[in-house]
Amino acid sequence: MGCAPGGSADRAHALELLSPEELWALSRARLSLRRARTIAPGEHLSSRAGASLEFADHRPYQPGDDLRLVDWAVYARHRKLVTKVFSREVEAPVYLLLDCSASMGLGGKFLFAKKLAAAVLFLAFRGGDRFGVYPFSVSVVGVGRPRRGRPALVRAFQELMELAPKGRTDFAQALSSWAERGWEPGLCLVLSDFFAPGFRDGLLALRYGRHAVAAVQILAPEDLSPPVLGEVRLVDAEEGRARPAVVGQAACRTYQENLRRWNQKLAHTCEELGISQFLFVSDFSPVAAALILARRWRP
Amino acid sequence: MSFAAPWAWLWVLALLPVLILHFLRKKERDWPVSALFLWEGVRPDRPRFVERLRARLDLLLLLQALAVILSALALSRPEREIVRPAGPTLLVLDASASMAAEGMREKVLARAKDVLEKSTGPWAAVLWAEPPSLLFPSTADRELALSQLGRYAPRLTPRPELHRALALLPEPWPRVVVITDNPRGITGAEVVVIPRPENLGITAFSVRPSPDGVRYEAFLCVVNATSAYKDIQIRVISEAGEFWASRLVPPGEAEEVVLVLPGARAGAFVAELRPTDSFPWDNVRYFVLGGNEVATTWLGPEDRYLWAALRAGVSAYRVPENPDLFVAVSTNLPGDPPGPCLLVAAGCPGAAILGEAEPGPLSAASTSFLENLSLRDWRIGRVYRQEVPPGAQVLLWAGEIPILFLWESPSGRRAAFAVDLRRTNLPLLPDFPILIRNLLGWLLPQRPGRNVVVGEAVELPPGFSVVTELGAIQDLWVPEKPGIFRIETPRGPQWLAVNVPWETVEPEAPLVAEVPKPLPAKASVPLWPWATIAFLFVLGVEALLFFRRGG
């Protein structure tokens, strides 16, 4: 595999999202469930049993099992028929679920999310995995199967560049409807600010689909610490609702406390569902964020 | 900075509706947030005044306020006064007799050219002398103005009031430059002073025959207006010959000289000064004894000095009756004499002598009768209280007592001089024959004066003509230069002396405190176009910002 897309148009699309230096930095990283021992396509080890050289477990013999897989040593010792189960080497497609609601358009969050998505896609491309981008707000827009290879990468980059934030977020409906399509289990990254109720149902639906899920929360600096605005009319970016407020130091502190509680709720949900949670600020480097994901995400 | 229409600042009141509309229209600015529900339950702060003001202030509002202020500024038509040497300039060139000294013309022209070259014009120039005249009208052609300056030539006449010269070009001139040797009395104009050269001159000259008729007495006053002692040689020329005298005159002082001229009857006299200086017109003076025969009837006791003074003014002779002139001395006339009458310490019906009195300080009316007289030299020991007829013109007071007055009676003109001549020094002064001559000029108006000054109009009776370089002149003649001129009359030729008055040659030295400072030429630069441009620019920026915000 090459270290960068080959065609000039492809290169142009890639360079608009990621610079050559960033691509070079990403080229040495891998995004994987677990380090595989083979170099065959699909370097992720699936938790589903299959045929491979690596022993996984025993299970009681069932009629129809291949007699070559019966562990006769166990039978000799315990007088029970058990069948050896081996891990099946499978490839894990990478699903990028990108929140495209209007709230992502504030504070540079959406641009950060697109660059982070591009970096993750490039990691998947470098790993020889299939990947797909699925923007969502109320529902998921993309329905195509994940693809592998340079053309898929180029198409994904192009799709990323054409995305614009609008509308509101409905995690439950969007992620559930996506998960119900029966996607092959894989690495599922949800890029969002998670500023919408119903994220638990959405994440739960992903887990039901046996995906390894990472909730990547992206916040703007002003989301974390809003400035002292004085007498303003606060307008919800997604719903358009407005509320007059006098934002001073005390109001900012109260808001930050509310945000802390909200993020705590998200963290509890992720912990409960076995989901990895990451938080990035939009003024952070997207490439560095992708490298952190590659290094620390261990589903 | 000044404002041509300061009331336009009322337009600033338009700020009030702008402010009111702004605060009515929009109380808070919108601030989009990612999640409004996180702000639910946030208790509003109590903002500080500064925060509230900062929240209310808007760039759009500031631009609107600035636009209103700039429009008010433009409407008030601001002007800035700048001092600049350039601009429309009116040159007033002193062309009076004092400027006729040698070298003065060149200095005046040099300074005038300097002014012309350092200004942008247009220019105009007037000659400041009697009568004032236009040297060249307003022109923006510098070359034309410079060439017209060459026409400048001083006259031998005095200078009138400055406003008479300025009246020739009545339009307002932002810059008036007066080039003169005497800045006294000039106000509201830039003055270029040209120092006058040192001068020696004869300030007064008159001749009278002695009472016995065998000789003449010439009275002269010479002045040394220099900074050094001067040994002045005086020569008086008559038909009988030349007579010399000399005086050592201290600087800045005048010396009176009396010369006895023996000889037979003479008519014209010339007094000359040696050494001559740069102003020759006052180094020589002319005097002519009266040529017209005036039949005189003398009433009262004899007074030979008064008679001599009369003879100096007119060619008088005695007649017992039907005279041209009555002269009454030290008497109260019982009846009104039929014809002109000179009353010296004498009264008549309607102007009777009331008694003697001690004189007070002399005070004179502003009149041409007393021109060229030095009243401060007069010593008067006794005056008379005299009845002043209604309508009389009083010329001189001694304290509160009128001692010289004129009036017209039904019988003829009257001049009363209520002074005891025996107790005055007047007969010894040159002023006396001058005064008598002036009075005779009024009493006998049909007879041309024998001694006039340059520029003084001389009315010539029918049959009279004066011979000049330009030919014979009749009716009215204005002499332009000094000298002795021949007048043809039906009775035969007579002589007329023309002099340049000393006052016009050597005007009183300027007082330093009265020398006006040059007025800077000021010009108003209109600033309203700039204010309008700034207003339109701010309005454009405001509109751009308005539409960028979505209208």
PDB file of C-alpha atoms in Angstrom, chain B residues 287-487:
ATOM      1  CA  PHE B 287       5.861 134.578  -1.964  1.00  0.00           C
ATOM      2  CA  VAL B 288       3.992 137.212  -3.874  1.00  0.00           C
ATOM      3  CA  LEU B 289       2.687 140.421  -2.468  1.00  0.00           C
ATOM      4  CA  GLY B 290      -0.894 141.159  -3.285  1.00  0.00           C
ATOM      5  CA  GLY B 291      -1.280 142.585  -6.725  1.00  0.00           C
ATOM      6  CA  ASN B 292      -4.933 143.537  -6.699  1.00  0.00           C
ATOM      7  CA  GLU B 293      -5.556 147.047  -5.668  1.00  0.00           C
ATOM      8  CA  VAL B 294      -7.899 147.067  -2.695  1.00  0.00           C
ATOM      9  CA  ALA B 295      -9.344 150.392  -1.720  1.00  0.00           C
ATOM     10  CA  THR B 296      -9.337 150.470   2.048  1.00  0.00           C
ATOM     11  CA  THR B 297     -11.005 152.819   4.504  1.00  0.00           C
ATOM     12  CA  TRP B 298      -9.337 152.823   7.846  1.00  0.00           C
ATOM     13  CA  LEU B 299     -11.525 153.428  10.849  1.00  0.00           C
ATOM     14  CA  GLY B 300      -9.935 154.042  14.226  1.00  0.00           C
ATOM     15  CA  PRO B 301      -6.372 154.613  15.336  1.00  0.00           C
ATOM     16  CA  GLU B 302      -3.474 153.704  13.092  1.00  0.00           C
ATOM     17  CA  ASP B 303      -1.684 150.372  13.485  1.00  0.00           C
ATOM     18  CA  ARG B 304       1.248 150.096  11.183  1.00  0.00           C
ATOM     19  CA  TYR B 305       1.817 146.417  11.771  1.00  0.00           C
ATOM     20  CA  LEU B 306      -1.753 145.615  10.826  1.00  0.00           C
ATOM     21  CA  TRP B 307      -1.373 147.828   7.792  1.00  0.00           C
ATOM     22  CA  ALA B 308       1.820 146.035   6.820  1.00  0.00           C
ATOM     23  CA  ALA B 309       0.093 142.696   7.192  1.00  0.00           C
ATOM     24  CA  LEU B 310      -2.737 143.942   5.001  1.00  0.00           C
ATOM     25  CA  ARG B 311      -0.289 145.046   2.426  1.00  0.00           C
ATOM     26  CA  ALA B 312       1.331 141.641   2.538  1.00  0.00           C
ATOM     27  CA  GLY B 313      -1.993 140.023   1.714  1.00  0.00           C
ATOM     28  CA  VAL B 314      -3.395 142.484  -0.796  1.00  0.00           C
ATOM     29  CA  SER B 315      -2.220 145.617  -2.536  1.00  0.00           C
ATOM     30  CA  ALA B 316      -4.113 147.945  -0.275  1.00  0.00           C
ATOM     31  CA  TYR B 317      -4.360 151.661  -0.446  1.00  0.00           C
ATOM     32  CA  ARG B 318      -6.338 154.203   1.526  1.00  0.00           C
ATOM     33  CA  VAL B 319      -9.521 155.865   0.344  1.00  0.00           C
ATOM     34  CA  PRO B 320     -11.834 158.019   2.440  1.00  0.00           C
ATOM     35  CA  GLU B 321     -15.061 156.529   1.113  1.00  0.00           C
ATOM     36  CA  ASN B 322     -16.527 153.787  -1.101  1.00  0.00           C
ATOM     37  CA  PRO B 323     -13.798 151.339  -0.265  1.00  0.00           C
ATOM     38  CA  ASP B 324     -13.491 147.687  -1.154  1.00  0.00           C
ATOM     39  CA  LEU B 325     -12.690 146.927   2.469  1.00  0.00           C
ATOM     40  CA  PHE B 326     -13.323 148.572   5.819  1.00  0.00           C
ATOM     41  CA  VAL B 327     -10.729 148.111   8.523  1.00  0.00           C
ATOM     42  CA  ALA B 328     -11.805 149.131  11.980  1.00  0.00           C
ATOM     43  CA  VAL B 329      -9.278 149.168  14.816  1.00  0.00           C
ATOM     44  CA  SER B 330      -9.951 149.742  18.539  1.00  0.00           C
ATOM     45  CA  THR B 331     -13.318 151.409  18.084  1.00  0.00           C
ATOM     46  CA  ASN B 332     -17.017 150.704  18.328  1.00  0.00           C
ATOM     47  CA  LEU B 333     -18.597 151.613  15.021  1.00  0.00           C
ATOM     48  CA  PRO B 334     -21.895 153.433  15.432  1.00  0.00           C
ATOM     49  CA  GLY B 335     -23.249 152.122  12.142  1.00  0.00           C
ATOM     50  CA  ASP B 336     -22.860 149.053   9.968  1.00  0.00           C
ATOM     51  CA  PRO B 337     -20.375 149.849   7.205  1.00  0.00           C
ATOM     52  CA  PRO B 338     -21.615 148.885   3.717  1.00  0.00           C
ATOM     53  CA  GLY B 339     -19.199 146.221   2.541  1.00  0.00           C
ATOM     54  CA  PRO B 340     -16.616 143.767   3.851  1.00  0.00           C
ATOM     55  CA  CYS B 341     -15.186 144.822   7.155  1.00  0.00           C
ATOM     56  CA  LEU B 342     -12.249 143.615   9.228  1.00  0.00           C
ATOM     57  CA  LEU B 343     -12.748 144.440  12.893  1.00  0.00           C
ATOM     58  CA  VAL B 344      -9.587 144.330  14.993  1.00  0.00           C
ATOM     59  CA  ALA B 345     -10.398 145.067  18.630  1.00  0.00           C
ATOM     60  CA  ALA B 346     -13.372 146.888  17.209  1.00  0.00           C
ATOM     61  CA  GLY B 347     -17.123 146.496  17.351  1.00  0.00           C
ATOM     62  CA  CYS B 348     -20.113 147.243  15.235  1.00  0.00           C
ATOM     63  CA  PRO B 349     -23.865 146.996  15.665  1.00  0.00           C
ATOM     64  CA  GLY B 350     -24.654 143.435  16.592  1.00  0.00           C
ATOM     65  CA  ALA B 351     -21.030 142.721  17.568  1.00  0.00           C
ATOM     66  CA  ALA B 352     -20.233 145.367  20.107  1.00  0.00           C
ATOM     67  CA  ILE B 353     -17.133 145.330  22.287  1.00  0.00           C
ATOM     68  CA  LEU B 354     -18.285 144.578  25.819  1.00  0.00           C
ATOM     69  CA  GLY B 355     -15.062 145.065  27.712  1.00  0.00           C
ATOM     70  CA  GLU B 356     -11.544 143.853  28.302  1.00  0.00           C
ATOM     71  CA  ALA B 357     -10.728 140.424  29.682  1.00  0.00           C
ATOM     72  CA  GLU B 358      -7.773 138.261  30.659  1.00  0.00           C
ATOM     73  CA  PRO B 359      -7.162 135.619  27.994  1.00  0.00           C
ATOM     74  CA  GLY B 360      -7.316 131.926  28.687  1.00  0.00           C
ATOM     75  CA  PRO B 361      -5.499 129.233  26.769  1.00  0.00           C
ATOM     76  CA  LEU B 362      -6.079 129.310  23.051  1.00  0.00           C
ATOM     77  CA  SER B 363      -8.242 126.710  21.443  1.00  0.00           C
ATOM     78  CA  ALA B 364      -9.004 126.637  17.758  1.00  0.00           C
ATOM     79  CA  ALA B 365     -11.737 125.190  15.641  1.00  0.00           C
ATOM     80  CA  SER B 366     -10.781 122.872  12.840  1.00  0.00           C
ATOM     81  CA  THR B 367     -10.709 125.293   9.970  1.00  0.00           C
ATOM     82  CA  SER B 368      -8.592 126.148   7.015  1.00  0.00           C
ATOM     83  CA  PHE B 369      -8.279 129.758   8.237  1.00  0.00           C
ATOM     84  CA  LEU B 370      -5.786 128.663  10.853  1.00  0.00           C
ATOM     85  CA  GLU B 371      -3.792 126.269   8.722  1.00  0.00           C
ATOM     86  CA  ASN B 372      -0.027 126.684   8.836  1.00  0.00           C
ATOM     87  CA  LEU B 373      -0.202 128.784  12.019  1.00  0.00           C
ATOM     88  CA  SER B 374       1.661 127.935  15.222  1.00  0.00           C
ATOM     89  CA  LEU B 375      -0.758 128.990  17.924  1.00  0.00           C
ATOM     90  CA  ARG B 376       1.570 127.783  20.652  1.00  0.00           C
ATOM     91  CA  ASP B 377       3.937 130.645  19.744  1.00  0.00           C
ATOM     92  CA  TRP B 378       1.280 133.272  20.195  1.00  0.00           C
ATOM     93  CA  ARG B 379       1.543 135.454  23.307  1.00  0.00           C
ATOM     94  CA  ILE B 380      -1.657 137.395  23.912  1.00  0.00           C
ATOM     95  CA  GLY B 381      -1.821 139.761  26.868  1.00  0.00           C
ATOM     96  CA  ARG B 382      -5.348 141.118  26.551  1.00  0.00           C
ATOM     97  CA  VAL B 383      -8.519 140.231  24.701  1.00  0.00           C
ATOM     98  CA  TYR B 384     -11.944 141.799  24.458  1.00  0.00           C
ATOM     99  CA  ARG B 385     -15.320 140.403  25.264  1.00  0.00           C
ATOM    100  CA  GLN B 386     -17.334 140.966  22.142  1.00  0.00           C
ATOM    101  CA  GLU B 387     -20.900 140.240  21.265  1.00  0.00           C
ATOM    102  CA  VAL B 388     -21.068 137.299  18.881  1.00  0.00           C
ATOM    103  CA  PRO B 389     -23.788 137.754  16.264  1.00  0.00           C
ATOM    104  CA  PRO B 390     -26.179 134.879  15.658  1.00  0.00           C
ATOM    105  CA  GLY B 391     -24.852 132.471  13.026  1.00  0.00           C
ATOM    106  CA  ALA B 392     -21.264 133.589  13.446  1.00  0.00           C
ATOM    107  CA  GLN B 393     -18.507 130.989  12.909  1.00  0.00           C
ATOM    108  CA  VAL B 394     -16.110 131.136  15.838  1.00  0.00           C
ATOM    109  CA  LEU B 395     -12.599 130.142  14.843  1.00  0.00           C
ATOM    110  CA  LEU B 396     -10.614 130.821  17.990  1.00  0.00           C
ATOM    111  CA  TRP B 397     -11.213 131.055  21.706  1.00  0.00           C
ATOM    112  CA  ALA B 398      -9.050 132.430  24.500  1.00  0.00           C
ATOM    113  CA  GLY B 399     -10.359 130.322  27.312  1.00  0.00           C
ATOM    114  CA  GLU B 400     -14.098 130.737  26.964  1.00  0.00           C
ATOM    115  CA  ILE B 401     -13.919 134.068  25.138  1.00  0.00           C
ATOM    116  CA  PRO B 402     -14.349 133.944  21.381  1.00  0.00           C
ATOM    117  CA  ILE B 403     -11.657 136.154  19.909  1.00  0.00           C
ATOM    118  CA  LEU B 404     -11.903 135.352  16.214  1.00  0.00           C
ATOM    119  CA  PHE B 405     -15.194 134.860  14.402  1.00  0.00           C
ATOM    120  CA  LEU B 406     -16.787 135.462  11.031  1.00  0.00           C
ATOM    121  CA  TRP B 407     -20.307 136.164  10.017  1.00  0.00           C
ATOM    122  CA  GLU B 408     -22.348 137.428   7.146  1.00  0.00           C
ATOM    123  CA  SER B 409     -24.310 140.608   7.834  1.00  0.00           C
ATOM    124  CA  PRO B 410     -26.813 142.137   5.423  1.00  0.00           C
ATOM    125  CA  SER B 411     -24.209 144.803   4.698  1.00  0.00           C
ATOM    126  CA  GLY B 412     -21.392 142.426   3.889  1.00  0.00           C
ATOM    127  CA  ARG B 413     -18.975 139.934   5.346  1.00  0.00           C
ATOM    128  CA  ARG B 414     -17.460 140.606   8.738  1.00  0.00           C
ATOM    129  CA  ALA B 415     -14.349 139.262  10.471  1.00  0.00           C
ATOM    130  CA  ALA B 416     -13.736 140.176  14.102  1.00  0.00           C
ATOM    131  CA  PHE B 417     -10.390 139.684  15.839  1.00  0.00           C
ATOM    132  CA  ALA B 418     -10.930 140.712  19.474  1.00  0.00           C
ATOM    133  CA  VAL B 419      -7.290 141.025  20.482  1.00  0.00           C
ATOM    134  CA  ASP B 420      -5.327 144.041  21.641  1.00  0.00           C
ATOM    135  CA  LEU B 421      -2.518 143.969  19.085  1.00  0.00           C
ATOM    136  CA  ARG B 422      -0.338 146.201  21.214  1.00  0.00           C
ATOM    137  CA  ARG B 423      -0.217 143.512  23.871  1.00  0.00           C
ATOM    138  CA  THR B 424       0.588 140.551  21.641  1.00  0.00           C
ATOM    139  CA  ASN B 425       3.638 139.301  19.847  1.00  0.00           C
ATOM    140  CA  LEU B 426       1.629 138.658  16.710  1.00  0.00           C
ATOM    141  CA  PRO B 427       3.165 141.500  14.673  1.00  0.00           C
ATOM    142  CA  LEU B 428       6.531 139.836  15.172  1.00  0.00           C
ATOM    143  CA  LEU B 429       5.395 136.443  13.952  1.00  0.00           C
ATOM    144  CA  PRO B 430       5.056 135.220  10.376  1.00  0.00           C
ATOM    145  CA  ASP B 431       1.668 133.895  11.438  1.00  0.00           C
ATOM    146  CA  PHE B 432       0.151 137.362  11.513  1.00  0.00           C
ATOM    147  CA  PRO B 433       0.294 138.255   7.806  1.00  0.00           C
ATOM    148  CA  ILE B 434      -0.748 134.675   7.035  1.00  0.00           C
ATOM    149  CA  LEU B 435      -3.791 135.024   9.275  1.00  0.00           C
ATOM    150  CA  ILE B 436      -4.703 138.392   7.797  1.00  0.00           C
ATOM    151  CA  ARG B 437      -4.277 137.011   4.291  1.00  0.00           C
ATOM    152  CA  ASN B 438      -6.550 134.099   5.099  1.00  0.00           C
ATOM    153  CA  LEU B 439      -9.177 136.421   6.516  1.00  0.00           C
ATOM    154  CA  LEU B 440      -8.956 138.700   3.471  1.00  0.00           C
ATOM    155  CA  GLY B 441      -9.407 135.680   1.255  1.00  0.00           C
ATOM    156  CA  TRP B 442     -12.787 135.160   2.885  1.00  0.00           C
ATOM    157  CA  LEU B 443     -13.726 138.828   3.074  1.00  0.00           C
ATOM    158  CA  LEU B 444     -12.831 139.436  -0.579  1.00  0.00           C
ATOM    159  CA  PRO B 445     -13.739 136.170  -2.267  1.00  0.00           C
ATOM    160  CA  GLN B 446     -13.667 137.469  -5.814  1.00  0.00           C
ATOM    161  CA  ARG B 447      -9.948 138.073  -5.669  1.00  0.00           C
ATOM    162  CA  PRO B 448      -7.675 135.056  -6.132  1.00  0.00           C
ATOM    163  CA  GLY B 449      -5.245 134.473  -3.327  1.00  0.00           C
ATOM    164  CA  ARG B 450      -1.738 135.444  -4.057  1.00  0.00           C
ATOM    165  CA  ASN B 451      -0.122 132.547  -2.268  1.00  0.00           C
ATOM    166  CA  VAL B 452      -1.601 129.093  -2.647  1.00  0.00           C
ATOM    167  CA  VAL B 453      -0.412 125.540  -2.143  1.00  0.00           C
ATOM    168  CA  VAL B 454      -0.039 122.767  -4.650  1.00  0.00           C
ATOM    169  CA  GLY B 455      -3.345 121.081  -5.275  1.00  0.00           C
ATOM    170  CA  GLU B 456      -5.393 124.008  -4.049  1.00  0.00           C
ATOM    171  CA  ALA B 457      -8.037 125.018  -6.554  1.00  0.00           C
ATOM    172  CA  VAL B 458      -7.738 128.608  -7.717  1.00  0.00           C
ATOM    173  CA  GLU B 459     -10.898 130.200  -9.035  1.00  0.00           C
ATOM    174  CA  LEU B 460     -10.070 132.680 -11.750  1.00  0.00           C
ATOM    175  CA  PRO B 461     -12.567 135.528 -12.225  1.00  0.00           C
ATOM    176  CA  PRO B 462     -13.770 136.270 -15.739  1.00  0.00           C
ATOM    177  CA  GLY B 463     -11.004 137.766 -17.800  1.00  0.00           C
ATOM    178  CA  PHE B 464      -8.301 136.148 -15.660  1.00  0.00           C
ATOM    179  CA  SER B 465      -6.036 133.403 -16.960  1.00  0.00           C
ATOM    180  CA  VAL B 466      -2.912 131.733 -15.722  1.00  0.00           C
ATOM    181  CA  VAL B 467       0.028 130.969 -17.927  1.00  0.00           C
ATOM    182  CA  THR B 468       1.414 127.462 -17.480  1.00  0.00           C
ATOM    183  CA  GLU B 469       3.538 125.083 -19.479  1.00  0.00           C
ATOM    184  CA  LEU B 470       0.349 123.696 -20.967  1.00  0.00           C
ATOM    185  CA  GLY B 471      -0.863 127.122 -22.030  1.00  0.00           C
ATOM    186  CA  ALA B 472      -3.337 129.624 -20.640  1.00  0.00           C
ATOM    187  CA  ILE B 473      -5.895 128.269 -18.193  1.00  0.00           C
ATOM    188  CA  GLN B 474      -9.108 130.035 -17.267  1.00  0.00           C
ATOM    189  CA  ASP B 475     -11.932 129.628 -14.744  1.00  0.00           C
ATOM    190  CA  LEU B 476     -10.328 127.005 -12.495  1.00  0.00           C
ATOM    191  CA  TRP B 477      -6.734 126.056 -12.094  1.00  0.00           C
ATOM    192  CA  VAL B 478      -5.189 123.482  -9.814  1.00  0.00           C
ATOM    193  CA  PRO B 479      -1.427 124.043  -9.593  1.00  0.00           C
ATOM    194  CA  GLU B 480       0.557 120.818  -9.653  1.00  0.00           C
ATOM    195  CA  LYS B 481       3.982 122.135  -8.772  1.00  0.00           C
ATOM    196  CA  PRO B 482       5.402 125.041  -6.825  1.00  0.00           C
ATOM    197  CA  GLY B 483       6.650 128.254  -8.378  1.00  0.00           C
ATOM    198  CA  ILE B 484       5.635 131.773  -9.251  1.00  0.00           C
ATOM    199  CA  PHE B 485       3.008 131.894 -11.955  1.00  0.00           C
ATOM    200  CA  ARG B 486       1.865 134.814 -14.082  1.00  0.00           C
ATOM    201  CA  ILE B 487      -1.833 135.669 -14.093  1.00  0.00           C
TER     202      ILE B 487
END
